[in-house]
């Protein structure tokens, strides 16, 4: 695989908490499991998003995304704008089922959709935790990063965050 220097320079990797960052959109990496109408958001950034939304807005994010999966499938989906976070949340599928490893095909589909979203809304800065890594079980350097670099748009509005739990 040959990567141009320009593409590599457009991928910004940040080592900070995504919730306190300056991004407008936070991608919440998700699985496609729905039980009793609720998407399972049991760990990582999905669990943090679920808890933040419930504590600050009294809304059930699991129920909202579960209904979306039932209606439209497990795809990149706008979950809404939340205050006082002042961030839009975007479901970013990385695997089909909970308790399975993330898969590169799902990540590729989600990232391609995110690139289109970023072109439609060029004013938004988007934060994406390293998809499929950590709880997804994939390796960032050898599996996920090369895939994303092949698909990377010609702008720097999508920024990669190395996941840090809230408060760290």
PDB file of N, CA, C and O in Angstrom, residues 31-87:
ATOM      1  N   UNK A  31     -22.004  -1.471  18.606  1.00  0.00           N
ATOM      2  CA  UNK A  31     -22.313  -2.790  18.041  1.00  0.00           C
ATOM      3  C   UNK A  31     -23.770  -2.759  17.607  1.00  0.00           C
ATOM      4  O   UNK A  31     -24.475  -1.790  17.869  1.00  0.00           O
ATOM      5  N   UNK A  32     -24.221  -3.803  16.954  1.00  0.00           N
ATOM      6  CA  UNK A  32     -25.583  -3.823  16.443  1.00  0.00           C
ATOM      7  C   UNK A  32     -26.564  -4.640  17.264  1.00  0.00           C
ATOM      8  O   UNK A  32     -27.670  -4.930  16.807  1.00  0.00           O
ATOM      9  N   UNK A  33     -26.186  -5.023  18.480  1.00  0.00           N
ATOM     10  CA  UNK A  33     -27.051  -5.852  19.311  1.00  0.00           C
ATOM     11  C   UNK A  33     -28.173  -5.023  19.926  1.00  0.00           C
ATOM     12  O   UNK A  33     -27.917  -3.997  20.561  1.00  0.00           O
ATOM     13  N   UNK A  34     -29.412  -5.488  19.728  1.00  0.00           N
ATOM     14  CA  UNK A  34     -30.597  -4.851  20.320  1.00  0.00           C
ATOM     15  C   UNK A  34     -31.329  -5.902  21.144  1.00  0.00           C
ATOM     16  O   UNK A  34     -31.668  -6.969  20.640  1.00  0.00           O
ATOM     17  N   UNK A  35     -31.542  -5.596  22.410  1.00  0.00           N
ATOM     18  CA  UNK A  35     -32.290  -6.478  23.309  1.00  0.00           C
ATOM     19  C   UNK A  35     -33.386  -5.633  23.955  1.00  0.00           C
ATOM     20  O   UNK A  35     -33.112  -4.568  24.515  1.00  0.00           O
ATOM     21  N   UNK A  36     -34.613  -6.124  23.845  1.00  0.00           N
ATOM     22  CA  UNK A  36     -35.777  -5.398  24.381  1.00  0.00           C
ATOM     23  C   UNK A  36     -35.831  -3.963  23.866  1.00  0.00           C
ATOM     24  O   UNK A  36     -36.124  -3.023  24.612  1.00  0.00           O
ATOM     25  N   UNK A  37     -35.494  -3.785  22.590  1.00  0.00           N
ATOM     26  CA  UNK A  37     -35.581  -2.474  21.954  1.00  0.00           C
ATOM     27  C   UNK A  37     -34.417  -1.547  22.233  1.00  0.00           C
ATOM     28  O   UNK A  37     -34.388  -0.426  21.743  1.00  0.00           O
ATOM     29  N   UNK A  38     -33.444  -1.999  23.025  1.00  0.00           N
ATOM     30  CA  UNK A  38     -32.311  -1.152  23.397  1.00  0.00           C
ATOM     31  C   UNK A  38     -31.008  -1.698  22.803  1.00  0.00           C
ATOM     32  O   UNK A  38     -30.705  -2.872  22.929  1.00  0.00           O
ATOM     33  N   UNK A  39     -30.233  -0.792  22.204  1.00  0.00           N
ATOM     34  CA  UNK A  39     -28.881  -1.150  21.772  1.00  0.00           C
ATOM     35  C   UNK A  39     -28.027  -1.325  23.019  1.00  0.00           C
ATOM     36  O   UNK A  39     -28.132  -0.549  23.968  1.00  0.00           O
ATOM     37  N   UNK A  40     -27.191  -2.337  23.021  1.00  0.00           N
ATOM     38  CA  UNK A  40     -26.336  -2.598  24.178  1.00  0.00           C
ATOM     39  C   UNK A  40     -25.109  -1.684  24.106  1.00  0.00           C
ATOM     40  O   UNK A  40     -24.304  -1.799  23.198  1.00  0.00           O
ATOM     41  N   UNK A  41     -25.015  -0.768  25.036  1.00  0.00           N
ATOM     42  CA  UNK A  41     -23.888   0.166  25.133  1.00  0.00           C
ATOM     43  C   UNK A  41     -23.211  -0.083  26.479  1.00  0.00           C
ATOM     44  O   UNK A  41     -23.310   0.712  27.399  1.00  0.00           O
ATOM     45  N   UNK A  42     -22.510  -1.215  26.558  1.00  0.00           N
ATOM     46  CA  UNK A  42     -22.008  -1.669  27.843  1.00  0.00           C
ATOM     47  C   UNK A  42     -20.602  -1.256  28.208  1.00  0.00           C
ATOM     48  O   UNK A  42     -20.184  -1.415  29.345  1.00  0.00           O
ATOM     49  N   UNK A  43     -19.831  -0.736  27.261  1.00  0.00           N
ATOM     50  CA  UNK A  43     -18.449  -0.411  27.588  1.00  0.00           C
ATOM     51  C   UNK A  43     -17.902   0.690  26.713  1.00  0.00           C
ATOM     52  O   UNK A  43     -18.521   1.110  25.732  1.00  0.00           O
ATOM     53  N   UNK A  44     -16.729   1.164  27.083  1.00  0.00           N
ATOM     54  CA  UNK A  44     -16.015   2.155  26.291  1.00  0.00           C
ATOM     55  C   UNK A  44     -16.776   3.456  26.142  1.00  0.00           C
ATOM     56  O   UNK A  44     -17.546   3.877  27.013  1.00  0.00           O
ATOM     57  N   UNK A  45     -16.578   4.090  24.998  1.00  0.00           N
ATOM     58  CA  UNK A  45     -17.193   5.402  24.753  1.00  0.00           C
ATOM     59  C   UNK A  45     -18.713   5.301  24.642  1.00  0.00           C
ATOM     60  O   UNK A  45     -19.431   6.245  24.972  1.00  0.00           O
ATOM     61  N   UNK A  46     -19.232   4.141  24.206  1.00  0.00           N
ATOM     62  CA  UNK A  46     -20.691   3.973  24.131  1.00  0.00           C
ATOM     63  C   UNK A  46     -21.313   4.052  25.525  1.00  0.00           C
ATOM     64  O   UNK A  46     -22.341   4.711  25.716  1.00  0.00           O
ATOM     65  N   UNK A  47     -20.698   3.399  26.500  1.00  0.00           N
ATOM     66  CA  UNK A  47     -21.217   3.451  27.870  1.00  0.00           C
ATOM     67  C   UNK A  47     -21.125   4.871  28.422  1.00  0.00           C
ATOM     68  O   UNK A  47     -22.044   5.331  29.110  1.00  0.00           O
ATOM     69  N   UNK A  48     -20.029   5.556  28.127  1.00  0.00           N
ATOM     70  CA  UNK A  48     -19.894   6.946  28.582  1.00  0.00           C
ATOM     71  C   UNK A  48     -20.969   7.830  27.966  1.00  0.00           C
ATOM     72  O   UNK A  48     -21.576   8.641  28.655  1.00  0.00           O
ATOM     73  N   UNK A  49     -21.210   7.679  26.667  1.00  0.00           N
ATOM     74  CA  UNK A  49     -22.247   8.481  25.994  1.00  0.00           C
ATOM     75  C   UNK A  49     -23.614   8.199  26.601  1.00  0.00           C
ATOM     76  O   UNK A  49     -24.376   9.126  26.891  1.00  0.00           O
ATOM     77  N   UNK A  50     -23.915   6.928  26.790  1.00  0.00           N
ATOM     78  CA  UNK A  50     -25.198   6.536  27.390  1.00  0.00           C
ATOM     79  C   UNK A  50     -25.383   7.208  28.746  1.00  0.00           C
ATOM     80  O   UNK A  50     -26.431   7.786  29.026  1.00  0.00           O
ATOM     81  N   UNK A  51     -24.358   7.145  29.585  1.00  0.00           N
ATOM     82  CA  UNK A  51     -24.456   7.720  30.929  1.00  0.00           C
ATOM     83  C   UNK A  51     -24.517   9.245  30.901  1.00  0.00           C
ATOM     84  O   UNK A  51     -25.282   9.860  31.645  1.00  0.00           O
ATOM     85  N   UNK A  52     -23.723   9.875  30.057  1.00  0.00           N
ATOM     86  CA  UNK A  52     -23.743  11.334  29.958  1.00  0.00           C
ATOM     87  C   UNK A  52     -25.108  11.846  29.512  1.00  0.00           C
ATOM     88  O   UNK A  52     -25.639  12.805  30.063  1.00  0.00           O
ATOM     89  N   UNK A  53     -25.685  11.200  28.499  1.00  0.00           N
ATOM     90  CA  UNK A  53     -26.981  11.632  27.980  1.00  0.00           C
ATOM     91  C   UNK A  53     -28.068  11.398  29.028  1.00  0.00           C
ATOM     92  O   UNK A  53     -28.911  12.268  29.270  1.00  0.00           O
ATOM     93  N   UNK A  54     -28.026  10.264  29.690  1.00  0.00           N
ATOM     94  CA  UNK A  54     -29.044   9.968  30.704  1.00  0.00           C
ATOM     95  C   UNK A  54     -28.948  10.957  31.868  1.00  0.00           C
ATOM     96  O   UNK A  54     -29.964  11.471  32.337  1.00  0.00           O
ATOM     97  N   UNK A  55     -27.734  11.241  32.325  1.00  0.00           N
ATOM     98  CA  UNK A  55     -27.544  12.135  33.467  1.00  0.00           C
ATOM     99  C   UNK A  55     -27.877  13.584  33.134  1.00  0.00           C
ATOM    100  O   UNK A  55     -28.341  14.329  33.990  1.00  0.00           O
ATOM    101  N   UNK A  56     -27.625  14.011  31.898  1.00  0.00           N
ATOM    102  CA  UNK A  56     -27.780  15.422  31.565  1.00  0.00           C
ATOM    103  C   UNK A  56     -29.076  15.733  30.825  1.00  0.00           C
ATOM    104  O   UNK A  56     -29.517  16.864  30.820  1.00  0.00           O
ATOM    105  N   UNK A  57     -29.682  14.749  30.206  1.00  0.00           N
ATOM    106  CA  UNK A  57     -30.866  15.023  29.390  1.00  0.00           C
ATOM    107  C   UNK A  57     -32.040  14.091  29.675  1.00  0.00           C
ATOM    108  O   UNK A  57     -33.064  14.180  29.025  1.00  0.00           O
ATOM    109  N   UNK A  58     -31.865  13.167  30.594  1.00  0.00           N
ATOM    110  CA  UNK A  58     -32.913  12.192  30.932  1.00  0.00           C
ATOM    111  C   UNK A  58     -33.439  11.464  29.701  1.00  0.00           C
ATOM    112  O   UNK A  58     -34.627  11.162  29.611  1.00  0.00           O
ATOM    113  N   UNK A  59     -32.573  11.197  28.738  1.00  0.00           N
ATOM    114  CA  UNK A  59     -32.982  10.484  27.529  1.00  0.00           C
ATOM    115  C   UNK A  59     -32.276   9.135  27.495  1.00  0.00           C
ATOM    116  O   UNK A  59     -31.136   9.006  27.925  1.00  0.00           O
ATOM    117  N   UNK A  60     -32.957   8.148  26.983  1.00  0.00           N
ATOM    118  CA  UNK A  60     -32.404   6.800  26.886  1.00  0.00           C
ATOM    119  C   UNK A  60     -31.763   6.623  25.514  1.00  0.00           C
ATOM    120  O   UNK A  60     -32.445   6.354  24.530  1.00  0.00           O
ATOM    121  N   UNK A  61     -30.447   6.802  25.454  1.00  0.00           N
ATOM    122  CA  UNK A  61     -29.717   6.694  24.191  1.00  0.00           C
ATOM    123  C   UNK A  61     -29.780   5.279  23.638  1.00  0.00           C
ATOM    124  O   UNK A  61     -29.848   5.083  22.422  1.00  0.00           O
ATOM    125  N   UNK A  62     -29.794   4.278  24.523  1.00  0.00           N
ATOM    126  CA  UNK A  62     -29.877   2.889  24.074  1.00  0.00           C
ATOM    127  C   UNK A  62     -31.202   2.627  23.352  1.00  0.00           C
ATOM    128  O   UNK A  62     -31.239   1.953  22.333  1.00  0.00           O
ATOM    129  N   UNK A  63     -32.278   3.172  23.894  1.00  0.00           N
ATOM    130  CA  UNK A  63     -33.592   3.000  23.273  1.00  0.00           C
ATOM    131  C   UNK A  63     -33.653   3.744  21.935  1.00  0.00           C
ATOM    132  O   UNK A  63     -34.165   3.227  20.943  1.00  0.00           O
ATOM    133  N   UNK A  64     -33.093   4.941  21.907  1.00  0.00           N
ATOM    134  CA  UNK A  64     -33.097   5.739  20.678  1.00  0.00           C
ATOM    135  C   UNK A  64     -32.340   5.027  19.558  1.00  0.00           C
ATOM    136  O   UNK A  64     -32.832   4.918  18.436  1.00  0.00           O
ATOM    137  N   UNK A  65     -31.126   4.528  19.846  1.00  0.00           N
ATOM    138  CA  UNK A  65     -30.361   3.864  18.797  1.00  0.00           C
ATOM    139  C   UNK A  65     -30.924   2.475  18.486  1.00  0.00           C
ATOM    140  O   UNK A  65     -30.901   2.036  17.343  1.00  0.00           O
ATOM    141  N   UNK A  66     -31.468   1.809  19.486  1.00  0.00           N
ATOM    142  CA  UNK A  66     -32.112   0.515  19.242  1.00  0.00           C
ATOM    143  C   UNK A  66     -33.261   0.645  18.252  1.00  0.00           C
ATOM    144  O   UNK A  66     -33.405  -0.167  17.327  1.00  0.00           O
ATOM    145  N   UNK A  67     -34.078   1.683  18.418  1.00  0.00           N
ATOM    146  CA  UNK A  67     -35.185   1.926  17.483  1.00  0.00           C
ATOM    147  C   UNK A  67     -34.655   2.251  16.090  1.00  0.00           C
ATOM    148  O   UNK A  67     -35.226   1.826  15.075  1.00  0.00           O
ATOM    149  N   UNK A  68     -33.560   2.981  16.034  1.00  0.00           N
ATOM    150  CA  UNK A  68     -32.950   3.320  14.744  1.00  0.00           C
ATOM    151  C   UNK A  68     -32.425   2.071  14.037  1.00  0.00           C
ATOM    152  O   UNK A  68     -32.599   1.913  12.825  1.00  0.00           O
ATOM    153  N   UNK A  69     -31.795   1.178  14.785  1.00  0.00           N
ATOM    154  CA  UNK A  69     -31.299  -0.069  14.191  1.00  0.00           C
ATOM    155  C   UNK A  69     -32.467  -0.883  13.654  1.00  0.00           C
ATOM    156  O   UNK A  69     -32.416  -1.411  12.534  1.00  0.00           O
ATOM    157  N   UNK A  70     -33.544  -0.978  14.444  1.00  0.00           N
ATOM    158  CA  UNK A  70     -34.722  -1.736  14.000  1.00  0.00           C
ATOM    159  C   UNK A  70     -35.324  -1.140  12.731  1.00  0.00           C
ATOM    160  O   UNK A  70     -35.765  -1.859  11.843  1.00  0.00           O
ATOM    161  N   UNK A  71     -35.346   0.176  12.634  1.00  0.00           N
ATOM    162  CA  UNK A  71     -35.979   0.843  11.490  1.00  0.00           C
ATOM    163  C   UNK A  71     -35.073   0.933  10.260  1.00  0.00           C
ATOM    164  O   UNK A  71     -35.539   0.753   9.136  1.00  0.00           O
ATOM    165  N   UNK A  72     -33.786   1.223  10.459  1.00  0.00           N
ATOM    166  CA  UNK A  72     -32.900   1.539   9.331  1.00  0.00           C
ATOM    167  C   UNK A  72     -31.684   0.639   9.199  1.00  0.00           C
ATOM    168  O   UNK A  72     -30.913   0.770   8.251  1.00  0.00           O
ATOM    169  N   UNK A  73     -31.454  -0.218  10.171  1.00  0.00           N
ATOM    170  CA  UNK A  73     -30.266  -1.056  10.165  1.00  0.00           C
ATOM    171  C   UNK A  73     -29.147  -0.420  10.977  1.00  0.00           C
ATOM    172  O   UNK A  73     -29.242   0.716  11.442  1.00  0.00           O
ATOM    173  N   UNK A  74     -28.095  -1.181  11.144  1.00  0.00           N
ATOM    174  CA  UNK A  74     -26.938  -0.765  11.950  1.00  0.00           C
ATOM    175  C   UNK A  74     -25.992   0.029  11.063  1.00  0.00           C
ATOM    176  O   UNK A  74     -25.086  -0.507  10.445  1.00  0.00           O
ATOM    177  N   UNK A  75     -26.258   1.337  10.965  1.00  0.00           N
ATOM    178  CA  UNK A  75     -25.492   2.210  10.079  1.00  0.00           C
ATOM    179  C   UNK A  75     -25.095   3.476  10.818  1.00  0.00           C
ATOM    180  O   UNK A  75     -25.606   3.756  11.909  1.00  0.00           O
ATOM    181  N   UNK A  76     -24.194   4.252  10.224  1.00  0.00           N
ATOM    182  CA  UNK A  76     -23.840   5.547  10.790  1.00  0.00           C
ATOM    183  C   UNK A  76     -25.123   6.346  10.973  1.00  0.00           C
ATOM    184  O   UNK A  76     -25.934   6.445  10.057  1.00  0.00           O
ATOM    185  N   UNK A  77     -25.321   6.878  12.178  1.00  0.00           N
ATOM    186  CA  UNK A  77     -26.605   7.523  12.473  1.00  0.00           C
ATOM    187  C   UNK A  77     -26.400   8.695  13.424  1.00  0.00           C
ATOM    188  O   UNK A  77     -25.706   8.575  14.428  1.00  0.00           O
ATOM    189  N   UNK A  78     -27.030   9.816  13.102  1.00  0.00           N
ATOM    190  CA  UNK A  78     -27.025  10.977  13.982  1.00  0.00           C
ATOM    191  C   UNK A  78     -27.940  10.668  15.162  1.00  0.00           C
ATOM    192  O   UNK A  78     -29.125  10.406  14.986  1.00  0.00           O
ATOM    193  N   UNK A  79     -27.391  10.728  16.368  1.00  0.00           N
ATOM    194  CA  UNK A  79     -28.171  10.450  17.570  1.00  0.00           C
ATOM    195  C   UNK A  79     -28.700  11.720  18.229  1.00  0.00           C
ATOM    196  O   UNK A  79     -29.402  11.648  19.221  1.00  0.00           O
ATOM    197  N   UNK A  80     -28.336  12.885  17.685  1.00  0.00           N
ATOM    198  CA  UNK A  80     -28.862  14.132  18.204  1.00  0.00           C
ATOM    199  C   UNK A  80     -27.799  15.030  18.813  1.00  0.00           C
ATOM    200  O   UNK A  80     -26.654  14.632  19.002  1.00  0.00           O
ATOM    201  N   UNK A  81     -28.214  16.252  19.104  1.00  0.00           N
ATOM    202  CA  UNK A  81     -27.359  17.264  19.727  1.00  0.00           C
ATOM    203  C   UNK A  81     -27.683  17.268  21.213  1.00  0.00           C
ATOM    204  O   UNK A  81     -28.847  17.343  21.589  1.00  0.00           O
ATOM    205  N   UNK A  82     -26.657  17.219  22.051  1.00  0.00           N
ATOM    206  CA  UNK A  82     -26.889  17.128  23.487  1.00  0.00           C
ATOM    207  C   UNK A  82     -26.199  18.251  24.231  1.00  0.00           C
ATOM    208  O   UNK A  82     -25.061  18.590  23.965  1.00  0.00           O
ATOM    209  N   UNK A  83     -26.940  18.819  25.168  1.00  0.00           N
ATOM    210  CA  UNK A  83     -26.460  19.916  26.004  1.00  0.00           C
ATOM    211  C   UNK A  83     -26.450  19.434  27.450  1.00  0.00           C
ATOM    212  O   UNK A  83     -27.285  18.627  27.818  1.00  0.00           O
ATOM    213  N   UNK A  84     -25.561  19.888  28.308  1.00  0.00           N
ATOM    214  CA  UNK A  84     -24.558  20.918  28.082  1.00  0.00           C
ATOM    215  C   UNK A  84     -23.286  20.430  27.387  1.00  0.00           C
ATOM    216  O   UNK A  84     -22.328  21.179  27.279  1.00  0.00           O
ATOM    217  N   UNK A  85     -23.263  19.183  26.922  1.00  0.00           N
ATOM    218  CA  UNK A  85     -22.103  18.717  26.156  1.00  0.00           C
ATOM    219  C   UNK A  85     -21.842  19.610  24.954  1.00  0.00           C
ATOM    220  O   UNK A  85     -20.711  19.785  24.536  1.00  0.00           O
ATOM    221  N   UNK A  86     -22.937  20.136  24.379  1.00  0.00           N
ATOM    222  CA  UNK A  86     -22.870  20.930  23.157  1.00  0.00           C
ATOM    223  C   UNK A  86     -22.158  20.174  22.039  1.00  0.00           C
ATOM    224  O   UNK A  86     -21.331  20.719  21.319  1.00  0.00           O
ATOM    225  N   UNK A  87     -22.498  18.894  21.934  1.00  0.00           N
ATOM    226  CA  UNK A  87     -21.915  18.048  20.897  1.00  0.00           C
ATOM    227  C   UNK A  87     -23.015  17.188  20.277  1.00  0.00           C
ATOM    228  O   UNK A  87     -23.930  16.739  20.961  1.00  0.00           O
TER     229      UNK A  87
END
